[in-house]
PDB file of C-alpha atoms in Angstrom:
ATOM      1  CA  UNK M 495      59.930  -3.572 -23.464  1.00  0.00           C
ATOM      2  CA  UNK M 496      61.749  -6.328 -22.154  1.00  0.00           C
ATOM      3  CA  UNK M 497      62.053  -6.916 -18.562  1.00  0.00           C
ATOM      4  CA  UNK M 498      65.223  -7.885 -16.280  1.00  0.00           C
ATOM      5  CA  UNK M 499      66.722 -10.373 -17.188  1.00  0.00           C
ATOM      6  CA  UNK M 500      69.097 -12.316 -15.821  1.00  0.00           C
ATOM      7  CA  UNK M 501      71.299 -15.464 -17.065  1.00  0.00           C
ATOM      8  CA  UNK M 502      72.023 -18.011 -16.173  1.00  0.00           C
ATOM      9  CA  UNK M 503      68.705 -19.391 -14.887  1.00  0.00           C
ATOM     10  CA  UNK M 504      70.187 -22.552 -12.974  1.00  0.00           C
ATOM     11  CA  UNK M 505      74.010 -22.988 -11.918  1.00  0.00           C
ATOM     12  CA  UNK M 506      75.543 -26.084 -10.404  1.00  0.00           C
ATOM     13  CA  UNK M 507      79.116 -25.255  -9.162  1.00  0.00           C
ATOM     14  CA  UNK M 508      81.220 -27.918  -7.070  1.00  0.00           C
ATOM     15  CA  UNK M 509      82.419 -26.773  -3.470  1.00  0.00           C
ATOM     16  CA  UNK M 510      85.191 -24.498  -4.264  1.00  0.00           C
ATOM     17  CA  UNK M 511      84.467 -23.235  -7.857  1.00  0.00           C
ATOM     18  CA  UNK M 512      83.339 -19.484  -8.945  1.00  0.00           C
ATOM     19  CA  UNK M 513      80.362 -18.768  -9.792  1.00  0.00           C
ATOM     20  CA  UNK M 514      79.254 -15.486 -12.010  1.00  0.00           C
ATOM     21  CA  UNK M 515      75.506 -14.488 -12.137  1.00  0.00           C
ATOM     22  CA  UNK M 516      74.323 -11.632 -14.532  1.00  0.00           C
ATOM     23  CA  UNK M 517      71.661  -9.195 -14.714  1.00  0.00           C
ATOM     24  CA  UNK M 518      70.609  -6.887 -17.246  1.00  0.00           C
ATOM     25  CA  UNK M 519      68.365  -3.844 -15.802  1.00  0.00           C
ATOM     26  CA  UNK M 520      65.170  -2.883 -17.762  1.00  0.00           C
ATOM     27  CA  UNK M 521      65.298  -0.766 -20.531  1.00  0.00           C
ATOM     28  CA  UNK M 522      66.035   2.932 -18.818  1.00  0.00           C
ATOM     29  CA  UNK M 523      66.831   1.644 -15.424  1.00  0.00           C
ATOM     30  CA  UNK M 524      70.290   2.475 -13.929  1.00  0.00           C
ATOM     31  CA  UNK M 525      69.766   0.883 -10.411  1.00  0.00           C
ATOM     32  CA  UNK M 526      70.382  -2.671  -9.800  1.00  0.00           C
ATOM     33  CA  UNK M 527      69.899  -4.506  -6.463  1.00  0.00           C
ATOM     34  CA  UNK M 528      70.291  -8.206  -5.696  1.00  0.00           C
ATOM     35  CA  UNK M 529      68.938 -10.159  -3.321  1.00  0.00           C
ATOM     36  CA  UNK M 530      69.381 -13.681  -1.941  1.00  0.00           C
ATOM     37  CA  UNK M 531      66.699 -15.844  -1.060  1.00  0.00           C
ATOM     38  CA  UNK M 532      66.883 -18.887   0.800  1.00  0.00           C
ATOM     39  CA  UNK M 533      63.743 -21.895   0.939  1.00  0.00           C
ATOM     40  CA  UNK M 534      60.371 -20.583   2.869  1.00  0.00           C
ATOM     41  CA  UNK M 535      62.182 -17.824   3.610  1.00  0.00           C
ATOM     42  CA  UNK M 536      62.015 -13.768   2.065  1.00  0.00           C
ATOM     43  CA  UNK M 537      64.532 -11.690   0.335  1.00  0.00           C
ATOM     44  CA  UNK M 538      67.573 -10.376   1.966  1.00  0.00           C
ATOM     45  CA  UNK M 539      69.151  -7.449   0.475  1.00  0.00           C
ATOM     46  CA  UNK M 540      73.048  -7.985  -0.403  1.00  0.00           C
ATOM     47  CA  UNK M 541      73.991  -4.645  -2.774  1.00  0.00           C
ATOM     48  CA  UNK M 542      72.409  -1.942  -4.426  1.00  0.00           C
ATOM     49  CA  UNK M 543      74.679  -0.631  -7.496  1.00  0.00           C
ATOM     50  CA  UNK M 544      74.526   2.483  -9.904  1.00  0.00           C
ATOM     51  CA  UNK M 545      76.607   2.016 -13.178  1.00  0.00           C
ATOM     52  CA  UNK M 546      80.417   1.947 -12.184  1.00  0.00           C
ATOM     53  CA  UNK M 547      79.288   2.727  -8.388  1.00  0.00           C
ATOM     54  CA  UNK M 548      78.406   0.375  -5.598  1.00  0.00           C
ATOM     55  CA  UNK M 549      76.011   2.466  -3.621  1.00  0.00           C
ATOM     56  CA  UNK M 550      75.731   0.166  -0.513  1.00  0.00           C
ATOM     57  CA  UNK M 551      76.771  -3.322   0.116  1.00  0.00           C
ATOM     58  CA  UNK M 552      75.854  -3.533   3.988  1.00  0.00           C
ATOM     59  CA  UNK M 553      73.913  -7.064   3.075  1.00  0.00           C
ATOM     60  CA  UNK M 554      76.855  -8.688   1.198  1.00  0.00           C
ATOM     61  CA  UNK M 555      79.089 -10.935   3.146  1.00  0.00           C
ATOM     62  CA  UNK M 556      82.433  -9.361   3.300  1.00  0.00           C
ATOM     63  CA  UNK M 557      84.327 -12.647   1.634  1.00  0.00           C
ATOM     64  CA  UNK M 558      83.992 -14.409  -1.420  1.00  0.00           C
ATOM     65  CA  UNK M 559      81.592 -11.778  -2.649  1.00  0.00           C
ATOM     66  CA  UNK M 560      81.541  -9.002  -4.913  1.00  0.00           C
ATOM     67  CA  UNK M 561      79.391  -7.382  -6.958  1.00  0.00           C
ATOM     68  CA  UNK M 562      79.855  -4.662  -9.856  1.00  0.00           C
ATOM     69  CA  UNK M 563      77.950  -2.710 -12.751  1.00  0.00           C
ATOM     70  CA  UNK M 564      80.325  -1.552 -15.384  1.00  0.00           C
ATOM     71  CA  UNK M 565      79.047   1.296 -17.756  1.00  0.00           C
ATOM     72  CA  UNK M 566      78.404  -0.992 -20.662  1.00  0.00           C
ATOM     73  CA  UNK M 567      77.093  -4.812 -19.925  1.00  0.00           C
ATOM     74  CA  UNK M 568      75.679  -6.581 -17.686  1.00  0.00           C
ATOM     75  CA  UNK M 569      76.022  -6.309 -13.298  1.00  0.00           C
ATOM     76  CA  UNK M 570      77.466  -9.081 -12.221  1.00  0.00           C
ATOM     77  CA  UNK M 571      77.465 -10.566  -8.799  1.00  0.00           C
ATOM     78  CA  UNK M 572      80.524 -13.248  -8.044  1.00  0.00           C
ATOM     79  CA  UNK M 573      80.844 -15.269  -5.328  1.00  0.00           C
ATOM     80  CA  UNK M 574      84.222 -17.182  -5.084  1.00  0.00           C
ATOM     81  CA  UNK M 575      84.776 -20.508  -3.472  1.00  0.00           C
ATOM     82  CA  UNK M 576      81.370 -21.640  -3.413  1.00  0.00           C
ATOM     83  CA  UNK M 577      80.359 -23.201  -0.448  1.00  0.00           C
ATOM     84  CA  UNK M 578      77.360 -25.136   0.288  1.00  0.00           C
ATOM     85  CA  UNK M 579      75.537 -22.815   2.500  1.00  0.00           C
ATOM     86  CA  UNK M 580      75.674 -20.417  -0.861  1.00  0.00           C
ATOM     87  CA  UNK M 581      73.428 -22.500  -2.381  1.00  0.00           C
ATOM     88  CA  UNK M 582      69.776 -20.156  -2.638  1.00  0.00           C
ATOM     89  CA  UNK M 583      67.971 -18.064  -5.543  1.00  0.00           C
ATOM     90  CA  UNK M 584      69.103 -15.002  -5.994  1.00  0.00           C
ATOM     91  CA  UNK M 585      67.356 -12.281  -7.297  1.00  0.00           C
ATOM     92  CA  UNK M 586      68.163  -9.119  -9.293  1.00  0.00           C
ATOM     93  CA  UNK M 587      65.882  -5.964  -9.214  1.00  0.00           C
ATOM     94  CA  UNK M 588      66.612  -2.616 -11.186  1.00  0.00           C
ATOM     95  CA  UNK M 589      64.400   0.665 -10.956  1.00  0.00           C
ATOM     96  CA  UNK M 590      64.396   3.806 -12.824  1.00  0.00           C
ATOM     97  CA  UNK M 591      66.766   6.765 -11.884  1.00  0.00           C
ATOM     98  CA  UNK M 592      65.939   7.970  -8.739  1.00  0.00           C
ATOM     99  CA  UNK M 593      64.506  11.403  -8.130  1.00  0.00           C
ATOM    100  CA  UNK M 594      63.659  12.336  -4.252  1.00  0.00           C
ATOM    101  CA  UNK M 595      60.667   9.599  -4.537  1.00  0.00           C
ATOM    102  CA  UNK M 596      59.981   5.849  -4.232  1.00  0.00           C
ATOM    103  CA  UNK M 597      60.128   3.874  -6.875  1.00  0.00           C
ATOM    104  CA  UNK M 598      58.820   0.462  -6.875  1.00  0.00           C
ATOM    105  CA  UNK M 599      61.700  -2.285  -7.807  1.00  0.00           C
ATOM    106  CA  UNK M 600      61.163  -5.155 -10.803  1.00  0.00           C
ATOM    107  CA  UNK M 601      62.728  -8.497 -10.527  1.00  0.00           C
ATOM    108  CA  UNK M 602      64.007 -11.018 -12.412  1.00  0.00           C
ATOM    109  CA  UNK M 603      63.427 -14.299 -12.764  1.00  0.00           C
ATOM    110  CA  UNK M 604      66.621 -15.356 -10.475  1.00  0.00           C
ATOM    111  CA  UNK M 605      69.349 -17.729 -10.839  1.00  0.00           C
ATOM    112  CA  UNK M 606      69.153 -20.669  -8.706  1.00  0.00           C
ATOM    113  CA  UNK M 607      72.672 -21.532  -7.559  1.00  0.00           C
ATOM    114  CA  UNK M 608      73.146 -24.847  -6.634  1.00  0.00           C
ATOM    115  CA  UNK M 609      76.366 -26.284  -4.573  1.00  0.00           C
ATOM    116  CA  UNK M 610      77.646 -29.613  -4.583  1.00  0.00           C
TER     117      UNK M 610
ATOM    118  CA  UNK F1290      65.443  -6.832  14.832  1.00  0.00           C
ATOM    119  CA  UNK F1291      63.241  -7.562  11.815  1.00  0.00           C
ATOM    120  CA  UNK F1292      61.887  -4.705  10.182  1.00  0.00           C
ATOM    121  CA  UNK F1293      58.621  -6.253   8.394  1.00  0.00           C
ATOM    122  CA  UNK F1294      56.274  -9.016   9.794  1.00  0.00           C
ATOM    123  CA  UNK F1295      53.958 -10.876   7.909  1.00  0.00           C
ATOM    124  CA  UNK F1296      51.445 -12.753   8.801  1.00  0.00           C
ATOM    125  CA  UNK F1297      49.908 -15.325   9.089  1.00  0.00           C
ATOM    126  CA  UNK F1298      52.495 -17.672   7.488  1.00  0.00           C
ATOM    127  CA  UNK F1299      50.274 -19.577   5.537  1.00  0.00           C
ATOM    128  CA  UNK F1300      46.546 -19.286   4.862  1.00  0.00           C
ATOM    129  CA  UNK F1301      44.438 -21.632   3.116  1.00  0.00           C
ATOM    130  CA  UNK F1302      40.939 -20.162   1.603  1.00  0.00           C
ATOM    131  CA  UNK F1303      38.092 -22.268  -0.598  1.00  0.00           C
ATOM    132  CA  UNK F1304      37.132 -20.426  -3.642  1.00  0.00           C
ATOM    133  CA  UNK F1305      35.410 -17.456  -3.147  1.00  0.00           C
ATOM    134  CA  UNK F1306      35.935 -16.778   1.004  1.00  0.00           C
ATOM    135  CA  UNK F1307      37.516 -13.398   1.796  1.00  0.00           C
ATOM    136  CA  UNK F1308      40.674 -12.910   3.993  1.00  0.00           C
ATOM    137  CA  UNK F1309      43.180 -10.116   4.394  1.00  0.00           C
ATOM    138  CA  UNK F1310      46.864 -10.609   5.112  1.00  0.00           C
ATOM    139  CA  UNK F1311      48.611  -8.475   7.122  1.00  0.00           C
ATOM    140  CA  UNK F1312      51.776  -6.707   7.368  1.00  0.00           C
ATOM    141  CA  UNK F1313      53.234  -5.260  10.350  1.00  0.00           C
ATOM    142  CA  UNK F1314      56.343  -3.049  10.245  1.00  0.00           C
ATOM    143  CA  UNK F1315      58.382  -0.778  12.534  1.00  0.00           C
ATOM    144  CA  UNK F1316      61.151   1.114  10.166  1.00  0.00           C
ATOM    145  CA  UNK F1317      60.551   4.986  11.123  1.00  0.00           C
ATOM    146  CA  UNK F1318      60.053   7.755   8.211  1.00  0.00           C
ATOM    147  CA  UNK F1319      58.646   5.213   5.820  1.00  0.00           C
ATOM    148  CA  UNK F1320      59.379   5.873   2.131  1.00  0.00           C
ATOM    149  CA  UNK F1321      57.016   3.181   0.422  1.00  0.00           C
ATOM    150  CA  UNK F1322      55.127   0.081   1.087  1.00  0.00           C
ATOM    151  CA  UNK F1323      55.400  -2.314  -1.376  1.00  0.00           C
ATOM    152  CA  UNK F1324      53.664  -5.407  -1.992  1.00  0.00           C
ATOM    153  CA  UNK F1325      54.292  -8.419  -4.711  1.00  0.00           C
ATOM    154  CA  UNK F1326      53.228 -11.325  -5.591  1.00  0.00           C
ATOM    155  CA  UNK F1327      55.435 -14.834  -6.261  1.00  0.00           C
ATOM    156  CA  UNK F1328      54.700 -17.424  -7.688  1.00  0.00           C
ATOM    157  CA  UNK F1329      56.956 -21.094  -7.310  1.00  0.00           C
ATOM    158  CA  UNK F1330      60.520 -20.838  -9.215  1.00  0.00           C
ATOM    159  CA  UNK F1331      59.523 -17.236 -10.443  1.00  0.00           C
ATOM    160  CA  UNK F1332      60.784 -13.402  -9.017  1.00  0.00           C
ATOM    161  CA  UNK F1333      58.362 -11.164  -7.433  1.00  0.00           C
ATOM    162  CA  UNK F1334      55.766  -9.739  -9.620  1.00  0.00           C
ATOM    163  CA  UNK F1335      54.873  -5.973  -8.587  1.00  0.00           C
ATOM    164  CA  UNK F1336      51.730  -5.311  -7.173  1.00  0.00           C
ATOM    165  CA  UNK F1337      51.244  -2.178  -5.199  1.00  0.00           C
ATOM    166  CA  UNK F1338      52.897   0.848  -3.712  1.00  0.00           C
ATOM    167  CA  UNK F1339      51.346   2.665  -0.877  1.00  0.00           C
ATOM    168  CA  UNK F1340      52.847   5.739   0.486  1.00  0.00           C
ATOM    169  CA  UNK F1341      51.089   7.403   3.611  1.00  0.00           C
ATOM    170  CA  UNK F1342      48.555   6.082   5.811  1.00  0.00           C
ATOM    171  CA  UNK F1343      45.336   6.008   4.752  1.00  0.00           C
ATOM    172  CA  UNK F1344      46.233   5.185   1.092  1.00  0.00           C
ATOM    173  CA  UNK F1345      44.248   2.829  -0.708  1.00  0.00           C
ATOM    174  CA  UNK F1346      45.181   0.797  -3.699  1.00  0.00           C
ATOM    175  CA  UNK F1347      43.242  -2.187  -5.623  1.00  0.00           C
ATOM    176  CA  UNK F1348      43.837  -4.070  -8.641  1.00  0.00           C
ATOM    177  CA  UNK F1349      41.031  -7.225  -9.200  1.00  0.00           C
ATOM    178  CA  UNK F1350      39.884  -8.356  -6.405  1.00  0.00           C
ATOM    179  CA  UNK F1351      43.117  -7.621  -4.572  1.00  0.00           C
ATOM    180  CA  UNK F1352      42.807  -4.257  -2.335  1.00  0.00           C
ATOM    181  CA  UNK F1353      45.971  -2.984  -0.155  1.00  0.00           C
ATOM    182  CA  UNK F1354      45.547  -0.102   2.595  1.00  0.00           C
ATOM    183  CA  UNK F1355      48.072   0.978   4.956  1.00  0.00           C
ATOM    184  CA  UNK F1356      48.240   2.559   8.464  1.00  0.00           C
ATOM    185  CA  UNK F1357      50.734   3.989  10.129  1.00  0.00           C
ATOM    186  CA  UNK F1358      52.654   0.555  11.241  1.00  0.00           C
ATOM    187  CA  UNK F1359      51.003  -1.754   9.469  1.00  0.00           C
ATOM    188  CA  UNK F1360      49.119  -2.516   5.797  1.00  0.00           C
ATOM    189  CA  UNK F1361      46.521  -5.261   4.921  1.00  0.00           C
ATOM    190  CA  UNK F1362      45.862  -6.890   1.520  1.00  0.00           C
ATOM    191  CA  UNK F1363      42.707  -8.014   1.060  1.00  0.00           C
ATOM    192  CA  UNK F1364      41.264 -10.921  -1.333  1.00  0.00           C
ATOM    193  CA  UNK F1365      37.696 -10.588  -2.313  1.00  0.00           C
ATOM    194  CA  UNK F1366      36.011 -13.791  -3.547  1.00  0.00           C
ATOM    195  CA  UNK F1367      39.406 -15.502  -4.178  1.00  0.00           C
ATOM    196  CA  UNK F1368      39.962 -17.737  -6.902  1.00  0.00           C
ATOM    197  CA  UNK F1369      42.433 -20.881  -7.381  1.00  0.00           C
ATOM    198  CA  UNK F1370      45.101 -18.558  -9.158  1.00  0.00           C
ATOM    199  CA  UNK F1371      45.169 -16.628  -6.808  1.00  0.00           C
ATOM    200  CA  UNK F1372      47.271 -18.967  -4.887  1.00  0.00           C
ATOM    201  CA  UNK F1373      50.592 -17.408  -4.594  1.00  0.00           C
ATOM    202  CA  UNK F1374      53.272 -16.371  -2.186  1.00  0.00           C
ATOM    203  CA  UNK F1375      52.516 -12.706  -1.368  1.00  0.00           C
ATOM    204  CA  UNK F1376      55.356 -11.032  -0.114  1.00  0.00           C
ATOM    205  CA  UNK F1377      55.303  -7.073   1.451  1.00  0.00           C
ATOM    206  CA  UNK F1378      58.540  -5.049   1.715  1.00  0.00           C
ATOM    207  CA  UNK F1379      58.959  -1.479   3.243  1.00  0.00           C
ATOM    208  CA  UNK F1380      61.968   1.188   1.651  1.00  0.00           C
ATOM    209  CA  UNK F1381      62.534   3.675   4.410  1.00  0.00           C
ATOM    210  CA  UNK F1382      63.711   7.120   5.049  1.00  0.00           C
ATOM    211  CA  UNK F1383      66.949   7.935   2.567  1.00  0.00           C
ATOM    212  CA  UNK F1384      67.980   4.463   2.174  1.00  0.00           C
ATOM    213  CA  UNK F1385      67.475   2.559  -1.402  1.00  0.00           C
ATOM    214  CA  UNK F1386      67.291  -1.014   0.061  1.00  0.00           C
ATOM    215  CA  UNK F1387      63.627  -3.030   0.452  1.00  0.00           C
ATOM    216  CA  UNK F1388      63.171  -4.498   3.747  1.00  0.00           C
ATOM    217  CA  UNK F1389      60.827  -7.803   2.773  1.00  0.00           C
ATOM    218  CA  UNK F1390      59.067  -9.814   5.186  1.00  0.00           C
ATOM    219  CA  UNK F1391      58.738 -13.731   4.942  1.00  0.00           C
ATOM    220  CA  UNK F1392      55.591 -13.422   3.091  1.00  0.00           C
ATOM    221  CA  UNK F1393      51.752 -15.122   2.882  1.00  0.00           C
ATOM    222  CA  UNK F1394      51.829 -18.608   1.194  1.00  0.00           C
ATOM    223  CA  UNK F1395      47.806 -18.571   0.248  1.00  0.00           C
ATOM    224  CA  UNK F1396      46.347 -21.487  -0.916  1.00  0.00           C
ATOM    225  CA  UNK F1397      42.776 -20.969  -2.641  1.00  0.00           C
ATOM    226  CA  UNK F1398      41.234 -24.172  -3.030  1.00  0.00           C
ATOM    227  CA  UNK F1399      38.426 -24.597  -5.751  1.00  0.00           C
TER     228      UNK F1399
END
């Protein structure tokens, strides 16, 4: 049973540019969350997503950022016009459907976004 | 206001001495405790959940208990692999999102 995975491992994007991060839940997991995590420092939440719903985005900055999980693929998180203070790991988590108890989350390996 | 406080920052153990790092937070109507482990370049590896105080969890020579604001995880007889980041996070009330502390850099030297 594979676990999340996410792609691509390391970006470089110039100031300006797009960037596009994926992440594919494991197998029979329909919640995805991403975080952002910055040197020496812990995970902040950006967006927690069901497929083809965004469930709450209270930790994603309001520009440049979006985030979505269509009903077949991959979520994606985009950030547009990459700046340099973007530049962090970022994380993607995904748990099993959700049913009136806690369920622990399970991360992938992160991308690692770097900004010239 | 930060919802989860770790400490201490950093700890730095020889083989085999016992510690316990702590984990402080102050969300009300707590839904989970959660702790991982991380190593350099990697995601969080799942460790533990804990639910209500009292609860007691262990895995190795890793044990995690929990009180009402705060939770410990204690090393027994550490070894050098141990050496991690360990990082606790808390999921409150209705809400979905983890709230993660800074986490533990431990450093078990042989």
């Amino acid at each position: 049973n594979a676990g999340v995975m996410q792609n691509p491992r390391h970006l470089v994007r110039r100031r300006g540019q797009e960037a596009r991060l994926r992440c594919s839940p494991m197998k029979g997991h329909s919640h995805v969350y991403w975080y952002r995590q910055l040197p020496e420092e812990g995970l902040k939440f950006m967006v927690y997503l069901q497929k083809e719903n965004i469930i709450d985005e209270s930790g994603m900055p309001k520009e440049r950022f979006s985030a979505e999980f269509p009903k077949e693929g991959p979520s994606i998180l985009r950030i547009q016009q990459v700046v340099r203070g973007d530049s962090a790991a970022y994380f993607c988590a995904s748990s099993p459907p959700y049913a009136g108890g806690s369920y622990e989350q399970y991360f992938g390996p992160g991308t690692r976004l770097t900004v010239t | 206001e930060d919802q989860v406080t770790q400490s201490p920052e950093a700890l730095r153990l020889q083989e085999g001495e016992s510690s316990s790092l702590n984990c402080s937070y102050t969300v009300s109507g707590l839904r989970g405790l959660f702790w991982y482990r991380q190593d350099p370049g990697k995601g969080p590896e799942f460790l533990f959940t804990l639910y209500s105080a009292g609860e007691e969890k262990e895995k190795e020579r890793l044990k995690a208990t929990l009180t009402k604001k705060e939770s410990f995880l204690h090393i027994t007889a550490p070894k050098p692999e141990d050496s991690a980041t360990y990082l606790c996070a808390v999921q409150e009330g209705n809400f979905n999102k983890f709230y993660f502390g800074s986490g533990t850099k431990l450093n078990v030297k042989p």
